[in-house]
mmCIF file of C-alpha atoms in Angstrom:
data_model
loop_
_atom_site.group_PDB
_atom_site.id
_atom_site.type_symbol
_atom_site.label_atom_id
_atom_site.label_comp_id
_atom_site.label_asym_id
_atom_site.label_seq_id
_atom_site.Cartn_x
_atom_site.Cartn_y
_atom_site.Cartn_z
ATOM 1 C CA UNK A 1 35.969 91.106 113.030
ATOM 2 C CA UNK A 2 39.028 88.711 112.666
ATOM 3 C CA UNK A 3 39.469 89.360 117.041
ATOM 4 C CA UNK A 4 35.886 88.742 117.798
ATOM 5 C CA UNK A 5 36.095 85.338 115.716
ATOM 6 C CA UNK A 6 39.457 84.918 118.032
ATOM 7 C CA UNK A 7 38.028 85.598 121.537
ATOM 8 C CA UNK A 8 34.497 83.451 120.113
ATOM 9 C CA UNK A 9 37.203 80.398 119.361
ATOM 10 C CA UNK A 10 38.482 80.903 122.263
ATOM 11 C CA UNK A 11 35.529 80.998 124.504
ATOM 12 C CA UNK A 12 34.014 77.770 122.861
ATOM 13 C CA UNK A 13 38.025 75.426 123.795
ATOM 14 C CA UNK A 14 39.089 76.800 126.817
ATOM 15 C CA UNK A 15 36.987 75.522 129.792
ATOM 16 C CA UNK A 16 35.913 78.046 132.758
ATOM 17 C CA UNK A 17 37.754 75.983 135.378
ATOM 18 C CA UNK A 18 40.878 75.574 133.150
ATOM 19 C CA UNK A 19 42.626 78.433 134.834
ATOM 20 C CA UNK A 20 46.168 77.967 133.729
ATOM 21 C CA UNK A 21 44.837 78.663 130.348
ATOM 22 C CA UNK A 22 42.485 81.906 131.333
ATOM 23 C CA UNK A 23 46.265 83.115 132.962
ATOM 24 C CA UNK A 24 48.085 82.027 129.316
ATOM 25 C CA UNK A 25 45.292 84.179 127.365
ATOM 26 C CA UNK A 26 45.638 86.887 129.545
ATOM 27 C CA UNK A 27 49.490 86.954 128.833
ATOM 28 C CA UNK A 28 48.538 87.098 125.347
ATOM 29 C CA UNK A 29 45.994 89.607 125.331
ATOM 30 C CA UNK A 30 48.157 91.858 127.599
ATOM 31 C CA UNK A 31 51.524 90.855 124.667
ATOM 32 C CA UNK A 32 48.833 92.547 121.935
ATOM 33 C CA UNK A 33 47.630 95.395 123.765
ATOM 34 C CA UNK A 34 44.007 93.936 124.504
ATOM 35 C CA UNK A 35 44.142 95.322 128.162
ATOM 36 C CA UNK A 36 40.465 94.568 129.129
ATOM 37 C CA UNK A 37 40.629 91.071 127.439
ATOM 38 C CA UNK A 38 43.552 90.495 129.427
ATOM 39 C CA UNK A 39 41.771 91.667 132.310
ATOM 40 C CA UNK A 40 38.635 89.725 132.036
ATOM 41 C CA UNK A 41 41.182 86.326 131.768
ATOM 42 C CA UNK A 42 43.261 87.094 134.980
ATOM 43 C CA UNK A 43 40.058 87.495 136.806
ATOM 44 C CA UNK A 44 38.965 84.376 135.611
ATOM 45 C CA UNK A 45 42.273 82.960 136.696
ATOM 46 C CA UNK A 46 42.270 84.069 140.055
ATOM 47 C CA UNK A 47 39.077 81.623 140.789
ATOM 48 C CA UNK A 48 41.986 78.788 140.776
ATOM 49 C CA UNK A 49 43.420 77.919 143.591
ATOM 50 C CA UNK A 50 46.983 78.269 142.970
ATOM 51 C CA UNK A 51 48.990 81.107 141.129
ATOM 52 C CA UNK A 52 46.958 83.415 142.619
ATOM 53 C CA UNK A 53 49.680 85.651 143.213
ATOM 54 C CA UNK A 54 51.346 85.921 139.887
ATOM 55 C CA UNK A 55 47.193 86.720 138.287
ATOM 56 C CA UNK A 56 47.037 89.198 141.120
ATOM 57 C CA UNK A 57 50.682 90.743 140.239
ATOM 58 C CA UNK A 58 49.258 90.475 135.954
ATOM 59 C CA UNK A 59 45.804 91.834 136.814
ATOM 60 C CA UNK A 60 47.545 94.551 138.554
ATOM 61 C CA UNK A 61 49.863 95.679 135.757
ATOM 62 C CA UNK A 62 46.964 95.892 133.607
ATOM 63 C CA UNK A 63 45.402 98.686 136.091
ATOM 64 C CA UNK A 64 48.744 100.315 136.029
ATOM 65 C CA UNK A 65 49.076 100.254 132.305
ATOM 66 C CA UNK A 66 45.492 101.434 132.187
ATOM 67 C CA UNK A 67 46.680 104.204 134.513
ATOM 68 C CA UNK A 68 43.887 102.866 137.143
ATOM 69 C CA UNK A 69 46.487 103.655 140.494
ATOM 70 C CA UNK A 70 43.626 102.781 142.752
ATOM 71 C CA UNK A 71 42.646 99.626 141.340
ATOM 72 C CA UNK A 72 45.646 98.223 141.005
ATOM 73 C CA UNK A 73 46.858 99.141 144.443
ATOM 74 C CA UNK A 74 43.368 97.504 145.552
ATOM 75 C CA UNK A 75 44.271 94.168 143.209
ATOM 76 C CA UNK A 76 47.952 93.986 144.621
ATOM 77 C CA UNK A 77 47.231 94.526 148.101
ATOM 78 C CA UNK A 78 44.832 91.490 147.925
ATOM 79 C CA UNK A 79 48.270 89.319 146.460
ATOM 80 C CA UNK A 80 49.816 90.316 149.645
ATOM 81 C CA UNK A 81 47.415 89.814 151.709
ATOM 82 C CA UNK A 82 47.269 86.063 150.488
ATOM 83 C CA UNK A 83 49.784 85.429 152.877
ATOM 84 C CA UNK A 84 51.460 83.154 150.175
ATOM 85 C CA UNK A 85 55.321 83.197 150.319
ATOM 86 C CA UNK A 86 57.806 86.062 151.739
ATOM 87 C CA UNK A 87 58.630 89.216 150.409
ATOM 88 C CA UNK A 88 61.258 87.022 147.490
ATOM 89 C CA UNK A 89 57.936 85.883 146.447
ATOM 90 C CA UNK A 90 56.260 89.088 146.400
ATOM 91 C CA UNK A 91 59.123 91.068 144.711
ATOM 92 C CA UNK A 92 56.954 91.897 141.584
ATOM 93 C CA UNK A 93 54.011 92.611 143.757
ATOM 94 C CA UNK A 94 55.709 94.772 146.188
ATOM 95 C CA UNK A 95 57.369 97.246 143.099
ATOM 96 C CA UNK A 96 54.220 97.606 141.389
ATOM 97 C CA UNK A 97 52.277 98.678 144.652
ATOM 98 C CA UNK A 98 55.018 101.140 144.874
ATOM 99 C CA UNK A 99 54.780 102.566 141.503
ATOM 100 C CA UNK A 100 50.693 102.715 142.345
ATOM 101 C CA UNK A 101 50.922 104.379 145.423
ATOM 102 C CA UNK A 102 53.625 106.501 144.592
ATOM 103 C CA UNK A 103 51.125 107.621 141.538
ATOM 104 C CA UNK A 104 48.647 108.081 144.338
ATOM 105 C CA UNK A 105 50.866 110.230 145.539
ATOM 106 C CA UNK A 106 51.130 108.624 149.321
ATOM 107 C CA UNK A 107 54.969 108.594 149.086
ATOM 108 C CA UNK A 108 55.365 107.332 152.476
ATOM 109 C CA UNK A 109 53.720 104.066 151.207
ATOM 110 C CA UNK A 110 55.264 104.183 148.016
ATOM 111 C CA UNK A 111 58.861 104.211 149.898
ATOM 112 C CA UNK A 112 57.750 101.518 152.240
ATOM 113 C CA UNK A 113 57.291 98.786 149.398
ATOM 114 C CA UNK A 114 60.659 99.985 147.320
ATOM 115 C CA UNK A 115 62.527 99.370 150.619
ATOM 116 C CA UNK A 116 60.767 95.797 150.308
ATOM 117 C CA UNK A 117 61.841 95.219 147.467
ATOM 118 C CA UNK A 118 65.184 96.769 147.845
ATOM 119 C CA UNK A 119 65.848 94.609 150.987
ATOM 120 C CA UNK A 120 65.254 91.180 149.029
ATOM 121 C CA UNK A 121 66.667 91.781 145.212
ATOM 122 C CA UNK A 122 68.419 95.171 144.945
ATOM 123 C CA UNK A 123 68.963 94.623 141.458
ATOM 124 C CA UNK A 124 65.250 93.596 140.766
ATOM 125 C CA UNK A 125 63.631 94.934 137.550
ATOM 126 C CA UNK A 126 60.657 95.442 135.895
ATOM 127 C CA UNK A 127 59.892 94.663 132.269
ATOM 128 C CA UNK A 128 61.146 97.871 131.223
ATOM 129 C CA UNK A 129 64.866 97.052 132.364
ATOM 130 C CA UNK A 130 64.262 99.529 134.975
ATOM 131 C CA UNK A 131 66.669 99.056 138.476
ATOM 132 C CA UNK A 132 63.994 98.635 141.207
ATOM 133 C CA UNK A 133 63.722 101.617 143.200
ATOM 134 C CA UNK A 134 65.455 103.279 140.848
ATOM 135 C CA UNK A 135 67.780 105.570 142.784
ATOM 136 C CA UNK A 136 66.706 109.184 142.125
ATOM 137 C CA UNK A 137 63.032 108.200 142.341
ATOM 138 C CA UNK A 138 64.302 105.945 146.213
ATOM 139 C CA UNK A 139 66.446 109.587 146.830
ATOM 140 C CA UNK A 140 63.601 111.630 146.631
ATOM 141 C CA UNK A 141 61.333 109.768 148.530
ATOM 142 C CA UNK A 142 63.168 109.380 151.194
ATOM 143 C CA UNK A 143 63.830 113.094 151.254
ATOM 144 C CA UNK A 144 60.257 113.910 151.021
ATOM 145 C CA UNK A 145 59.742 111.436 153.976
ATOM 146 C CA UNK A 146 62.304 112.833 156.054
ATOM 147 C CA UNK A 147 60.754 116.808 155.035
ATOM 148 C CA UNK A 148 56.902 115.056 155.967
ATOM 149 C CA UNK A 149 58.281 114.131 159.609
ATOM 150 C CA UNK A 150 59.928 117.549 160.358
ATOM 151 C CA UNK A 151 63.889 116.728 159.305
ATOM 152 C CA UNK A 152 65.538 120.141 157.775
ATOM 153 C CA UNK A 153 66.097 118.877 154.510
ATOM 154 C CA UNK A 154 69.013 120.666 153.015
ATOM 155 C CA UNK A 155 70.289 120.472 149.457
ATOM 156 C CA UNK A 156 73.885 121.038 148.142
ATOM 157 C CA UNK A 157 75.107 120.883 151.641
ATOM 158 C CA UNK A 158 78.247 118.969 152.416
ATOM 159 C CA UNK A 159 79.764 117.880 155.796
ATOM 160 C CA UNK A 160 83.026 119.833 155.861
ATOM 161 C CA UNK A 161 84.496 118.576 159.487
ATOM 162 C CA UNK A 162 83.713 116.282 162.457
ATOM 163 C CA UNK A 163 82.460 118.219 166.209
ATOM 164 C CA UNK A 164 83.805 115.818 168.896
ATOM 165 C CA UNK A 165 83.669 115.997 172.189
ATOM 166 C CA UNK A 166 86.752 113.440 173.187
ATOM 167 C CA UNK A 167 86.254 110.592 171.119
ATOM 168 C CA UNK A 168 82.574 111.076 170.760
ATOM 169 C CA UNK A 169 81.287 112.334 167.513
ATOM 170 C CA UNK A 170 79.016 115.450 168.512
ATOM 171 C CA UNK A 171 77.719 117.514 165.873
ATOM 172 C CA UNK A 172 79.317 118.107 161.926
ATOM 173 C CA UNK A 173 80.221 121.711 160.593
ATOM 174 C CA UNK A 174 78.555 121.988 156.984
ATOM 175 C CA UNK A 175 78.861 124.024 154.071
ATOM 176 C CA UNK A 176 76.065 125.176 151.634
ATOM 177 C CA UNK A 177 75.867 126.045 147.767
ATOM 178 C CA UNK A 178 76.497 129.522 148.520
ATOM 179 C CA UNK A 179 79.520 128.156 150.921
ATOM 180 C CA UNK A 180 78.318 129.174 154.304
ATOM 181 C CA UNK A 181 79.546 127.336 156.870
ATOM 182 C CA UNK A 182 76.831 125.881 159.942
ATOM 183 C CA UNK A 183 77.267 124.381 162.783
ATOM 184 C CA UNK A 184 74.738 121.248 163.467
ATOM 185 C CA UNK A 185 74.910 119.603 166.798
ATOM 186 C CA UNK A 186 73.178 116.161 167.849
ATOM 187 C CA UNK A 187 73.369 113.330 170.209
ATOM 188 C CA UNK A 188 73.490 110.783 167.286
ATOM 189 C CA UNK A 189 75.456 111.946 164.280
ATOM 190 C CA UNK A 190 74.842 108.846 161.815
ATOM 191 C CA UNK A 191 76.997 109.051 157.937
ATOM 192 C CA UNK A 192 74.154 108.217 155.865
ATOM 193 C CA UNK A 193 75.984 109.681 152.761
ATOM 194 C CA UNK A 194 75.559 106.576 150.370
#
C-alpha cells in the first residue's frame, strides 16, 4: 500500500518530458529491488534526447538482473548502435553485452565485447567489484574460440624447448600431464603464454 501511494506521488510531480528525473527514479527503483518500476522509468528516459546511453546501459542491467539475456542484449545493442562516443564511452555497455551473450551462450560474441572492453580499461569493473573480463572466464573463452575454429586445444601442456632452423624459430617440443614429449612444427611459432 505504502509503494503504490509512492509511485501515485510520484506520477502526479514528475512530468513525462522531465527525463533526468524518470532516469533518477529508475536508479532508485533498481537501489530497492523494484526491477519493473525501474524498468518502466528508463524507458521513459530514453524518449530524451541525451543520456541515452547510460538509460540504455541501466535498462539493460535490469534485463540481466531479471535474467532476460535476450532482452538485454537487444536493449544494449541499440546503446551501441547510437553511434554516441567510442568504445571509453561504451565500457559499461560493451561488459554487460558480454555477460548477455556469453549467457546466450554465443561465446564468440561474448569474447568479442570483453576484448572491447579489455582494450580501453583493463581494470574496468562492474558493480560487483568484479575485474572486467575476469581472467578465467577471458581464458576460457578464448580457448573455446580457438577449439570452435579447429586449433588443438591442449591442456597441461608446457613448451619444453625451441625447434630452429638457423635463427628461425620453427616448431616447439612440448610436454603433457602425463609427461610425453611432442613435437609441433609451424611456420609462425607466436609465445602467447601470458
Amino acid at each position: 500500500e505504502m509503494l503504490k501511494r509512492f509511485k501515485q506521488g510520484v506520477a502526479e510531480n514528475v512530468e513525462e518530458e522531465d527525463y533526468e528525473s524518470h532516469y533518477d527514479l529508475g536508479v532508485a527503483y533498481k537501489e530497492m529491488g523494484l526491477l519493473d518500476e525501474a524498468v518502466a522509468e528508463f524507458q521513459k528516459a530514453l524518449r530524451g534526447s541525451s543520456n541515452r546511453v547510460r538509460a540504455y546501459e541501466a535498462l539493460g542491467h535490469c534485463f540481466m538482473e531479471k535474467e532476460q539475456f535476450q532482452v538485454a542484449a537487444s536493449v544494449l545493442t541499440r546503446a551501441v548502435a547510437l553511434g554516441e562516443g567510442d568504445d571509453h564511452h561504451l565500457v559499461g555497455v560493451l561488459y554487460l553485452l558480454g555477460r548477455a551473450t556469453e549467457a546466450l551462450n554465443k561465446n564468440e560474441a561474448a569474447l568479442d565485447y570483453y576484448q572491447r572492453v579489455f582494450a580501453v580499461d583493463i581494470e574496468f569493473r562492474d558493480e560487483r567489484a568484479e575485474y572486467c573480463p575476469r581472467r578465467a572466464r577471458l581464458d576460457g573463452l578464448l580457448q573455446d574460440a580457438a577449439a570452435s575454429a579447429g586449433v588443438e586445444v591442449l591442456d597441461q601442456t608446457r613448451v619444453t624447448s625451441l625447434l630452429r632452423d638457423g635463427d628461425r624459430v620453427v616448431g616447439v617440443r612440448a610436454a603433457g600431464p602425463t609427461g610425453q614429449e611432442r613435437v609441433f612444427r609451424a611456420r609462425l611459432v607466436v609465445g602467447a603464454d601470458g
